Amino acid sequence: MHIRFGYELLYSTPVPTHMILMLNTHLGRGQTYVIADKMQLSRSVPLQVYTDGFGNNCTRLELPSGPTRISADAMIEDSGALEPVVATAREHPVRELPFEVLQFLLSSRYCDTEVLMAEAWRLFGHLPAGWNRVQAICDFVHQHVAFDYRFARSTRTASETYFERQGVCRDFAHLAIALCRCLNIPARYCTGYLGDIGVPAAEAPMDFAGCMEVYLGGQWHLFDPRNNQRRIGRILIARGRDAGDVAISTAFGPACLQLFKVWTDQADGQEFRRVG
C-alpha cells in the first residue's frame, strides 16, 4: 500500500523571526519511503537540522519578514496491516524500568498526575495489570470525553479534560497518559499523520493526530484513546512527555499562521505531483 502525506503552511512574519519546526517523520515497522518528506520553502532560508532530547528531528531557521510558504509532499510504502495488539504485554515494577523510561512516569505540563492520582487508583487500581488495564483506560477516556474541534484549547490539562469531559485528540491522549502514569505505567505523547484508511472518511479537514505510546513488556506500544481502535497507516512525527514537547512550530517572535493544510491518503494508482 502507498500512502501520500504532507503539509502546506504559510507564515507571515513582520520582522525576522527565529523558529523551530518539528515536521519530519519517523517511519515505523513495515514502512519505507518512496519519496522522502523533504521540507520545501518558498524563499531561500538556511536550515539547520538537529535531534532533540526525545530523538525527534527538528529544523531550526529564521524566517525573513513577509510571507513564507513551508511544505512537504511525500510518499511511503506501508504494509497495510493494522497496528498490533499484544494482549500478553505486562506492566513492569518501577525498579525494573530502564533509566530513560522513568521520565515518562512524572507529571508534566499537560499531564498533571497529582490532581488525578486518587481517581486513577479508584477507577483502575483494582484491574489486573498489563495490556488490558491500559486498554480499559483508553475505553474509559474514549467514552468519558466528547470530541469536538470547538472544544480545542491550547492550555487544557489532563485533569481539566477529566472534569470538563470535552476536548480534541491531544486532550484524549493527555488524560490517558496521566492516568497511566498515576498507576506507574510509563506513557508518552505522540503526534503524526493518521488518514481515513480502512475507516469511514471524516468530514472535518485533515489535521495532525495525537495519540500515546505505553511501555509494556520491554517495549513501547501505541494506543489511541481518541479513536480507540487499531488503525492502518499511521505515520509518527514526534514523541515527548506531552504536546508541549512536540509542537509543529515554535516561534521566538511574531509569526501569523495564515494557511494550514495537512493530507494523508492511500495513493495506489495515483499520479504524484509534488506540492511547493
PDB file of C-alpha atoms in Angstrom:
ATOM      1  CA  MET A   1       0.000   0.000   0.000  1.00  0.00           C
ATOM      2  CA  HIS A   2       1.216   3.507  -0.862  1.00  0.00           C
ATOM      3  CA  ILE A   3       0.330   6.478   1.341  1.00  0.00           C
ATOM      4  CA  ARG A   4       0.834  10.053   0.246  1.00  0.00           C
ATOM      5  CA  PHE A   5       1.205  12.604   3.022  1.00  0.00           C
ATOM      6  CA  GLY A   6       2.370  16.151   3.554  1.00  0.00           C
ATOM      7  CA  TYR A   7       1.595  19.661   4.689  1.00  0.00           C
ATOM      8  CA  GLU A   8       1.431  23.241   3.463  1.00  0.00           C
ATOM      9  CA  LEU A   9       1.923  26.095   5.939  1.00  0.00           C
ATOM     10  CA  LEU A  10       2.038  29.813   5.249  1.00  0.00           C
ATOM     11  CA  TYR A  11       3.594  32.050   7.884  1.00  0.00           C
ATOM     12  CA  SER A  12       3.651  35.830   7.843  1.00  0.00           C
ATOM     13  CA  THR A  13       6.359  37.471   9.942  1.00  0.00           C
ATOM     14  CA  PRO A  14       6.512  41.280  10.319  1.00  0.00           C
ATOM     15  CA  VAL A  15      10.166  41.087  11.398  1.00  0.00           C
ATOM     16  CA  PRO A  16      12.841  38.371  11.003  1.00  0.00           C
ATOM     17  CA  THR A  17      11.728  35.595  13.352  1.00  0.00           C
ATOM     18  CA  HIS A  18      13.641  32.575  14.608  1.00  0.00           C
ATOM     19  CA  MET A  19      11.660  29.305  14.564  1.00  0.00           C
ATOM     20  CA  ILE A  20      11.950  25.617  15.364  1.00  0.00           C
ATOM     21  CA  LEU A  21       9.866  23.242  13.234  1.00  0.00           C
ATOM     22  CA  MET A  22       9.111  19.616  14.138  1.00  0.00           C
ATOM     23  CA  LEU A  23       7.645  18.115  10.973  1.00  0.00           C
ATOM     24  CA  ASN A  24       9.946  15.281   9.839  1.00  0.00           C
ATOM     25  CA  THR A  25       8.560  11.769  10.181  1.00  0.00           C
ATOM     26  CA  HIS A  26       9.771   8.635  11.968  1.00  0.00           C
ATOM     27  CA  LEU A  27       8.726   5.587   9.971  1.00  0.00           C
ATOM     28  CA  GLY A  28       7.527   2.550  11.847  1.00  0.00           C
ATOM     29  CA  ARG A  29       7.660  -1.168  11.260  1.00  0.00           C
ATOM     30  CA  GLY A  30       6.536  -2.103   7.763  1.00  0.00           C
ATOM     31  CA  GLN A  31       7.018   1.428   6.389  1.00  0.00           C
ATOM     32  CA  THR A  32       9.617   2.634   3.862  1.00  0.00           C
ATOM     33  CA  TYR A  33       9.971   5.904   1.974  1.00  0.00           C
ATOM     34  CA  VAL A  34       9.094   6.026  -1.700  1.00  0.00           C
ATOM     35  CA  ILE A  35       9.563   9.810  -1.761  1.00  0.00           C
ATOM     36  CA  ALA A  36      11.108  11.380   1.346  1.00  0.00           C
ATOM     37  CA  ASP A  37       9.330  14.209   3.174  1.00  0.00           C
ATOM     38  CA  LYS A  38      11.826  16.896   2.302  1.00  0.00           C
ATOM     39  CA  MET A  39      10.914  20.348   3.592  1.00  0.00           C
ATOM     40  CA  GLN A  40      10.475  22.993   0.895  1.00  0.00           C
ATOM     41  CA  LEU A  41      10.429  26.762   1.484  1.00  0.00           C
ATOM     42  CA  SER A  42       9.188  29.440  -0.896  1.00  0.00           C
ATOM     43  CA  ARG A  43      12.153  31.652  -0.009  1.00  0.00           C
ATOM     44  CA  SER A  44      15.854  30.989   0.337  1.00  0.00           C
ATOM     45  CA  VAL A  45      16.361  30.343   4.058  1.00  0.00           C
ATOM     46  CA  PRO A  46      19.251  28.366   5.630  1.00  0.00           C
ATOM     47  CA  LEU A  47      18.050  25.287   7.530  1.00  0.00           C
ATOM     48  CA  GLN A  48      19.784  23.596  10.447  1.00  0.00           C
ATOM     49  CA  VAL A  49      18.624  20.101  11.392  1.00  0.00           C
ATOM     50  CA  TYR A  50      19.236  18.593  14.820  1.00  0.00           C
ATOM     51  CA  THR A  51      17.887  15.861  17.116  1.00  0.00           C
ATOM     52  CA  ASP A  52      16.267  16.859  20.406  1.00  0.00           C
ATOM     53  CA  GLY A  53      16.402  15.011  23.734  1.00  0.00           C
ATOM     54  CA  PHE A  54      13.497  12.741  22.772  1.00  0.00           C
ATOM     55  CA  GLY A  55      15.014  11.669  19.451  1.00  0.00           C
ATOM     56  CA  ASN A  56      12.834  13.943  17.323  1.00  0.00           C
ATOM     57  CA  ASN A  57      14.152  15.555  14.143  1.00  0.00           C
ATOM     58  CA  CYS A  58      13.942  19.347  14.410  1.00  0.00           C
ATOM     59  CA  THR A  59      14.596  22.114  11.874  1.00  0.00           C
ATOM     60  CA  ARG A  60      15.934  25.467  13.036  1.00  0.00           C
ATOM     61  CA  LEU A  61      15.573  28.505  10.776  1.00  0.00           C
ATOM     62  CA  GLU A  62      14.977  32.237  10.730  1.00  0.00           C
ATOM     63  CA  LEU A  63      12.145  33.491   8.563  1.00  0.00           C
ATOM     64  CA  PRO A  64      12.695  36.912   6.975  1.00  0.00           C
ATOM     65  CA  SER A  65       9.930  39.474   7.213  1.00  0.00           C
ATOM     66  CA  GLY A  66       6.968  38.834   4.937  1.00  0.00           C
ATOM     67  CA  PRO A  67       5.128  35.637   3.919  1.00  0.00           C
ATOM     68  CA  THR A  68       6.917  32.267   3.679  1.00  0.00           C
ATOM     69  CA  ARG A  69       5.340  29.041   2.484  1.00  0.00           C
ATOM     70  CA  ILE A  70       6.652  25.809   4.049  1.00  0.00           C
ATOM     71  CA  SER A  71       5.609  22.480   2.564  1.00  0.00           C
ATOM     72  CA  ALA A  72       6.388  18.833   2.008  1.00  0.00           C
ATOM     73  CA  ASP A  73       4.746  16.212  -0.188  1.00  0.00           C
ATOM     74  CA  ALA A  74       5.935  12.656   0.330  1.00  0.00           C
ATOM     75  CA  MET A  75       5.010   9.010  -0.078  1.00  0.00           C
ATOM     76  CA  ILE A  76       5.672   5.804   1.807  1.00  0.00           C
ATOM     77  CA  GLU A  77       5.036   2.154   1.209  1.00  0.00           C
ATOM     78  CA  ASP A  78       3.096   0.709   4.138  1.00  0.00           C
ATOM     79  CA  SER A  79       2.402  -2.931   4.973  1.00  0.00           C
ATOM     80  CA  GLY A  80      -1.329  -2.204   5.172  1.00  0.00           C
ATOM     81  CA  ALA A  81      -1.535  -4.100   8.460  1.00  0.00           C
ATOM     82  CA  LEU A  82      -3.476  -2.905  11.477  1.00  0.00           C
ATOM     83  CA  GLU A  83      -1.486  -1.655  14.438  1.00  0.00           C
ATOM     84  CA  PRO A  84      -0.629  -4.753  16.522  1.00  0.00           C
ATOM     85  CA  VAL A  85      -2.293  -5.911  19.726  1.00  0.00           C
ATOM     86  CA  VAL A  86      -0.021  -7.594  22.287  1.00  0.00           C
ATOM     87  CA  ALA A  87      -2.524  -8.642  24.929  1.00  0.00           C
ATOM     88  CA  THR A  88       0.141 -10.514  26.938  1.00  0.00           C
ATOM     89  CA  ALA A  89       2.412  -7.454  27.376  1.00  0.00           C
ATOM     90  CA  ARG A  90       2.971  -6.947  31.089  1.00  0.00           C
ATOM     91  CA  GLU A  91       3.487  -3.934  33.300  1.00  0.00           C
ATOM     92  CA  HIS A  92       6.926  -3.541  34.887  1.00  0.00           C
ATOM     93  CA  PRO A  93       7.631  -2.752  38.527  1.00  0.00           C
ATOM     94  CA  VAL A  94       9.286   0.675  38.670  1.00  0.00           C
ATOM     95  CA  ARG A  95      12.549  -0.899  39.858  1.00  0.00           C
ATOM     96  CA  GLU A  96      12.782  -2.788  36.538  1.00  0.00           C
ATOM     97  CA  LEU A  97      12.289   0.196  34.248  1.00  0.00           C
ATOM     98  CA  PRO A  98      15.229   1.491  32.160  1.00  0.00           C
ATOM     99  CA  PHE A  99      16.563   4.881  33.285  1.00  0.00           C
ATOM    100  CA  GLU A 100      15.441   6.603  30.080  1.00  0.00           C
ATOM    101  CA  VAL A 101      11.839   5.470  30.640  1.00  0.00           C
ATOM    102  CA  LEU A 102      11.469   6.905  34.159  1.00  0.00           C
ATOM    103  CA  GLN A 103      10.788  10.449  32.908  1.00  0.00           C
ATOM    104  CA  PHE A 104       7.534   9.197  31.399  1.00  0.00           C
ATOM    105  CA  LEU A 105       6.185   8.414  34.868  1.00  0.00           C
ATOM    106  CA  LEU A 106       6.428  12.031  36.018  1.00  0.00           C
ATOM    107  CA  SER A 107       3.912  14.831  35.976  1.00  0.00           C
ATOM    108  CA  SER A 108       4.375  17.242  33.069  1.00  0.00           C
ATOM    109  CA  ARG A 109       2.888  20.479  31.780  1.00  0.00           C
ATOM    110  CA  TYR A 110      -0.335  18.959  30.409  1.00  0.00           C
ATOM    111  CA  CYS A 111      -0.355  15.655  32.319  1.00  0.00           C
ATOM    112  CA  ASP A 112      -0.954  16.791  35.909  1.00  0.00           C
ATOM    113  CA  THR A 113      -0.866  13.447  37.682  1.00  0.00           C
ATOM    114  CA  GLU A 114      -1.056  14.982  41.175  1.00  0.00           C
ATOM    115  CA  VAL A 115      -4.672  16.029  40.567  1.00  0.00           C
ATOM    116  CA  LEU A 116      -5.744  12.676  39.108  1.00  0.00           C
ATOM    117  CA  MET A 117      -3.892  10.229  41.364  1.00  0.00           C
ATOM    118  CA  ALA A 118      -6.805   9.265  43.613  1.00  0.00           C
ATOM    119  CA  GLU A 119      -9.249   8.972  40.712  1.00  0.00           C
ATOM    120  CA  ALA A 120      -6.854   6.806  38.700  1.00  0.00           C
ATOM    121  CA  TRP A 121      -6.493   4.293  41.510  1.00  0.00           C
ATOM    122  CA  ARG A 122     -10.229   4.356  42.262  1.00  0.00           C
ATOM    123  CA  LEU A 123     -11.126   3.663  38.635  1.00  0.00           C
ATOM    124  CA  PHE A 124      -8.365   1.278  37.572  1.00  0.00           C
ATOM    125  CA  GLY A 125      -6.329   0.194  40.589  1.00  0.00           C
ATOM    126  CA  HIS A 126      -8.370  -2.979  41.062  1.00  0.00           C
ATOM    127  CA  LEU A 127      -7.879  -4.195  37.472  1.00  0.00           C
ATOM    128  CA  PRO A 128      -5.281  -6.831  36.531  1.00  0.00           C
ATOM    129  CA  ALA A 129      -2.022  -5.164  35.492  1.00  0.00           C
ATOM    130  CA  GLY A 130      -0.900  -5.196  31.874  1.00  0.00           C
ATOM    131  CA  TRP A 131      -2.187  -4.507  28.374  1.00  0.00           C
ATOM    132  CA  ASN A 132      -5.849  -4.945  29.311  1.00  0.00           C
ATOM    133  CA  ARG A 133      -5.631  -2.312  32.051  1.00  0.00           C
ATOM    134  CA  VAL A 134      -4.191   0.213  29.596  1.00  0.00           C
ATOM    135  CA  GLN A 135      -6.955  -0.670  27.159  1.00  0.00           C
ATOM    136  CA  ALA A 136      -9.506  -0.147  29.946  1.00  0.00           C
ATOM    137  CA  ILE A 137      -8.073   3.359  30.455  1.00  0.00           C
ATOM    138  CA  CYS A 138      -8.452   4.058  26.727  1.00  0.00           C
ATOM    139  CA  ASP A 139     -12.015   2.716  26.782  1.00  0.00           C
ATOM    140  CA  PHE A 140     -12.860   4.994  29.684  1.00  0.00           C
ATOM    141  CA  VAL A 141     -11.331   8.122  28.125  1.00  0.00           C
ATOM    142  CA  HIS A 142     -12.992   7.407  24.776  1.00  0.00           C
ATOM    143  CA  GLN A 143     -16.405   7.150  26.436  1.00  0.00           C
ATOM    144  CA  HIS A 144     -15.912   9.874  29.080  1.00  0.00           C
ATOM    145  CA  VAL A 145     -14.717  12.710  26.801  1.00  0.00           C
ATOM    146  CA  ALA A 146     -16.749  14.281  23.976  1.00  0.00           C
ATOM    147  CA  PHE A 147     -14.739  15.142  20.861  1.00  0.00           C
ATOM    148  CA  ASP A 148     -15.332  18.421  19.036  1.00  0.00           C
ATOM    149  CA  TYR A 149     -12.909  20.882  17.433  1.00  0.00           C
ATOM    150  CA  ARG A 150     -14.963  23.659  19.028  1.00  0.00           C
ATOM    151  CA  PHE A 151     -13.659  22.421  22.372  1.00  0.00           C
ATOM    152  CA  ALA A 152      -9.988  22.986  21.447  1.00  0.00           C
ATOM    153  CA  ARG A 153      -7.976  24.956  23.996  1.00  0.00           C
ATOM    154  CA  SER A 154      -4.187  25.074  23.980  1.00  0.00           C
ATOM    155  CA  THR A 155      -3.910  25.340  27.774  1.00  0.00           C
ATOM    156  CA  ARG A 156      -6.195  22.431  28.778  1.00  0.00           C
ATOM    157  CA  THR A 157      -4.581  19.922  31.141  1.00  0.00           C
ATOM    158  CA  ALA A 158      -5.445  16.263  31.640  1.00  0.00           C
ATOM    159  CA  SER A 159      -7.366  16.965  34.844  1.00  0.00           C
ATOM    160  CA  GLU A 160      -9.350  19.735  33.146  1.00  0.00           C
ATOM    161  CA  THR A 161     -10.249  17.288  30.383  1.00  0.00           C
ATOM    162  CA  TYR A 162     -11.380  14.804  33.017  1.00  0.00           C
ATOM    163  CA  PHE A 163     -13.675  17.272  34.768  1.00  0.00           C
ATOM    164  CA  GLU A 164     -14.866  19.169  31.651  1.00  0.00           C
ATOM    165  CA  ARG A 165     -15.421  15.932  29.690  1.00  0.00           C
ATOM    166  CA  GLN A 166     -14.643  17.523  26.330  1.00  0.00           C
ATOM    167  CA  GLY A 167     -11.641  18.114  24.082  1.00  0.00           C
ATOM    168  CA  VAL A 168      -9.746  17.169  20.944  1.00  0.00           C
ATOM    169  CA  CYS A 169      -7.340  14.305  20.247  1.00  0.00           C
ATOM    170  CA  ARG A 170      -4.465  15.809  22.256  1.00  0.00           C
ATOM    171  CA  ASP A 171      -6.753  16.104  25.288  1.00  0.00           C
ATOM    172  CA  PHE A 172      -7.819  12.453  24.996  1.00  0.00           C
ATOM    173  CA  ALA A 173      -4.141  11.461  24.859  1.00  0.00           C
ATOM    174  CA  HIS A 174      -3.115  13.691  27.774  1.00  0.00           C
ATOM    175  CA  LEU A 175      -5.826  12.263  30.019  1.00  0.00           C
ATOM    176  CA  ALA A 176      -4.964   8.646  29.176  1.00  0.00           C
ATOM    177  CA  ILE A 177      -1.242   9.356  29.633  1.00  0.00           C
ATOM    178  CA  ALA A 178      -1.802  10.956  33.028  1.00  0.00           C
ATOM    179  CA  LEU A 179      -3.985   8.072  34.228  1.00  0.00           C
ATOM    180  CA  CYS A 180      -1.327   5.557  33.144  1.00  0.00           C
ATOM    181  CA  ARG A 181       1.424   7.487  34.918  1.00  0.00           C
ATOM    182  CA  CYS A 182      -0.653   7.625  38.101  1.00  0.00           C
ATOM    183  CA  LEU A 183      -0.612   3.797  38.040  1.00  0.00           C
ATOM    184  CA  ASN A 184       3.181   3.711  37.489  1.00  0.00           C
ATOM    185  CA  ILE A 185       2.798   2.798  33.808  1.00  0.00           C
ATOM    186  CA  PRO A 186       5.197   4.848  31.633  1.00  0.00           C
ATOM    187  CA  ALA A 187       3.351   6.716  28.871  1.00  0.00           C
ATOM    188  CA  ARG A 188       4.428   9.346  26.334  1.00  0.00           C
ATOM    189  CA  TYR A 189       2.680  11.629  23.868  1.00  0.00           C
ATOM    190  CA  CYS A 190       2.939  11.101  20.098  1.00  0.00           C
ATOM    191  CA  THR A 191       1.887  13.201  17.147  1.00  0.00           C
ATOM    192  CA  GLY A 192       1.729  12.345  13.467  1.00  0.00           C
ATOM    193  CA  TYR A 193      -0.402  11.694  10.405  1.00  0.00           C
ATOM    194  CA  LEU A 194      -3.480   9.473  10.518  1.00  0.00           C
ATOM    195  CA  GLY A 195      -5.547   9.077   7.374  1.00  0.00           C
ATOM    196  CA  ASP A 196      -9.002   7.576   6.983  1.00  0.00           C
ATOM    197  CA  ILE A 197      -7.681   4.267   5.670  1.00  0.00           C
ATOM    198  CA  GLY A 198      -9.958   1.325   6.374  1.00  0.00           C
ATOM    199  CA  VAL A 199     -12.496   3.521   8.196  1.00  0.00           C
ATOM    200  CA  PRO A 200     -15.271   5.902   7.046  1.00  0.00           C
ATOM    201  CA  ALA A 201     -13.875   9.246   5.914  1.00  0.00           C
ATOM    202  CA  ALA A 202     -14.224  12.092   8.396  1.00  0.00           C
ATOM    203  CA  GLU A 203     -15.913  15.292   7.262  1.00  0.00           C
ATOM    204  CA  ALA A 204     -13.566  17.611   9.187  1.00  0.00           C
ATOM    205  CA  PRO A 205     -10.417  18.977   7.491  1.00  0.00           C
ATOM    206  CA  MET A 206      -7.307  16.849   7.961  1.00  0.00           C
ATOM    207  CA  ASP A 207      -5.064  17.685  10.925  1.00  0.00           C
ATOM    208  CA  PHE A 208      -2.138  16.113  12.719  1.00  0.00           C
ATOM    209  CA  ALA A 209      -3.292  13.436  15.181  1.00  0.00           C
ATOM    210  CA  GLY A 210      -2.296  12.959  18.831  1.00  0.00           C
ATOM    211  CA  CYS A 211      -2.040   9.549  20.483  1.00  0.00           C
ATOM    212  CA  MET A 212       0.211   7.848  23.045  1.00  0.00           C
ATOM    213  CA  GLU A 213       2.766   5.098  23.500  1.00  0.00           C
ATOM    214  CA  VAL A 214       2.862   2.983  26.649  1.00  0.00           C
ATOM    215  CA  TYR A 215       5.831   0.959  27.917  1.00  0.00           C
ATOM    216  CA  LEU A 216       4.772  -2.658  28.447  1.00  0.00           C
ATOM    217  CA  GLY A 217       6.675  -5.909  28.092  1.00  0.00           C
ATOM    218  CA  GLY A 218      10.015  -4.181  27.499  1.00  0.00           C
ATOM    219  CA  GLN A 219       8.912  -2.019  24.564  1.00  0.00           C
ATOM    220  CA  TRP A 220       6.689   0.872  23.556  1.00  0.00           C
ATOM    221  CA  HIS A 221       3.181   0.132  22.246  1.00  0.00           C
ATOM    222  CA  LEU A 222       0.823   2.591  20.578  1.00  0.00           C
ATOM    223  CA  PHE A 223      -2.675   3.345  21.910  1.00  0.00           C
ATOM    224  CA  ASP A 224      -5.182   5.848  20.553  1.00  0.00           C
ATOM    225  CA  PRO A 225      -7.816   6.839  23.133  1.00  0.00           C
ATOM    226  CA  ARG A 226      -9.466   9.285  20.716  1.00  0.00           C
ATOM    227  CA  ASN A 227     -10.300   6.683  18.041  1.00  0.00           C
ATOM    228  CA  ASN A 228      -9.882   3.676  20.346  1.00  0.00           C
ATOM    229  CA  GLN A 229      -9.233   1.180  17.589  1.00  0.00           C
ATOM    230  CA  ARG A 230      -6.209  -0.215  15.790  1.00  0.00           C
ATOM    231  CA  ARG A 231      -5.600   1.738  12.595  1.00  0.00           C
ATOM    232  CA  ILE A 232      -3.751   1.366   9.281  1.00  0.00           C
ATOM    233  CA  GLY A 233      -1.022   3.672   8.004  1.00  0.00           C
ATOM    234  CA  ARG A 234      -0.300   5.934  10.980  1.00  0.00           C
ATOM    235  CA  ILE A 235       2.924   7.903  10.403  1.00  0.00           C
ATOM    236  CA  LEU A 236       4.597   9.316  13.504  1.00  0.00           C
ATOM    237  CA  ILE A 237       6.380  12.669  13.608  1.00  0.00           C
ATOM    238  CA  ALA A 238       7.448  13.191  17.214  1.00  0.00           C
ATOM    239  CA  ARG A 239       7.292  11.877  20.780  1.00  0.00           C
ATOM    240  CA  GLY A 240       7.585  13.647  24.120  1.00  0.00           C
ATOM    241  CA  ARG A 241       6.242  13.981  27.647  1.00  0.00           C
ATOM    242  CA  ASP A 242       3.169  15.796  26.318  1.00  0.00           C
ATOM    243  CA  ALA A 243       2.133  18.110  23.477  1.00  0.00           C
ATOM    244  CA  GLY A 244       4.388  20.864  24.809  1.00  0.00           C
ATOM    245  CA  ASP A 245       7.425  18.840  23.692  1.00  0.00           C
ATOM    246  CA  VAL A 246       6.216  18.189  20.135  1.00  0.00           C
ATOM    247  CA  ALA A 247       4.804  21.465  18.806  1.00  0.00           C
ATOM    248  CA  ILE A 248       4.976  21.529  14.995  1.00  0.00           C
ATOM    249  CA  SER A 249       6.358  25.072  15.221  1.00  0.00           C
ATOM    250  CA  THR A 250       7.797  27.282  17.924  1.00  0.00           C
ATOM    251  CA  ALA A 251       8.317  30.940  17.040  1.00  0.00           C
ATOM    252  CA  PHE A 252      10.602  33.218  19.027  1.00  0.00           C
ATOM    253  CA  GLY A 253       8.844  36.357  17.877  1.00  0.00           C
ATOM    254  CA  PRO A 254       5.718  37.395  15.939  1.00  0.00           C
ATOM    255  CA  ALA A 255       4.537  34.806  13.388  1.00  0.00           C
ATOM    256  CA  CYS A 256       0.999  34.539  11.999  1.00  0.00           C
ATOM    257  CA  LEU A 257      -0.062  31.177  10.558  1.00  0.00           C
ATOM    258  CA  GLN A 258      -2.213  32.180   7.568  1.00  0.00           C
ATOM    259  CA  LEU A 259      -2.619  28.769   5.899  1.00  0.00           C
ATOM    260  CA  PHE A 260      -2.614  25.259   7.356  1.00  0.00           C
ATOM    261  CA  LYS A 261      -3.184  22.138   5.250  1.00  0.00           C
ATOM    262  CA  VAL A 262      -2.380  18.512   6.060  1.00  0.00           C
ATOM    263  CA  TRP A 263      -3.051  15.442   3.935  1.00  0.00           C
ATOM    264  CA  THR A 264      -2.526  11.703   4.241  1.00  0.00           C
ATOM    265  CA  ASP A 265      -4.304   9.350   1.856  1.00  0.00           C
ATOM    266  CA  GLN A 266      -3.968   5.957   0.278  1.00  0.00           C
ATOM    267  CA  ALA A 267      -2.315   6.688  -3.055  1.00  0.00           C
ATOM    268  CA  ASP A 268      -2.096   3.440  -5.006  1.00  0.00           C
ATOM    269  CA  GLY A 269      -2.533   4.147  -8.708  1.00  0.00           C
ATOM    270  CA  GLN A 270      -2.436   7.928  -8.299  1.00  0.00           C
ATOM    271  CA  GLU A 271      -0.106  10.227 -10.190  1.00  0.00           C
ATOM    272  CA  PHE A 272       2.369  12.042  -7.913  1.00  0.00           C
ATOM    273  CA  ARG A 273       2.888  15.785  -8.288  1.00  0.00           C
ATOM    274  CA  ARG A 274       4.974  17.494  -5.663  1.00  0.00           C
ATOM    275  CA  VAL A 275       3.492  20.483  -3.819  1.00  0.00           C
ATOM    276  CA  GLY A 276       5.678  23.522  -3.193  1.00  0.00           C
TER     277      GLY A 276
END
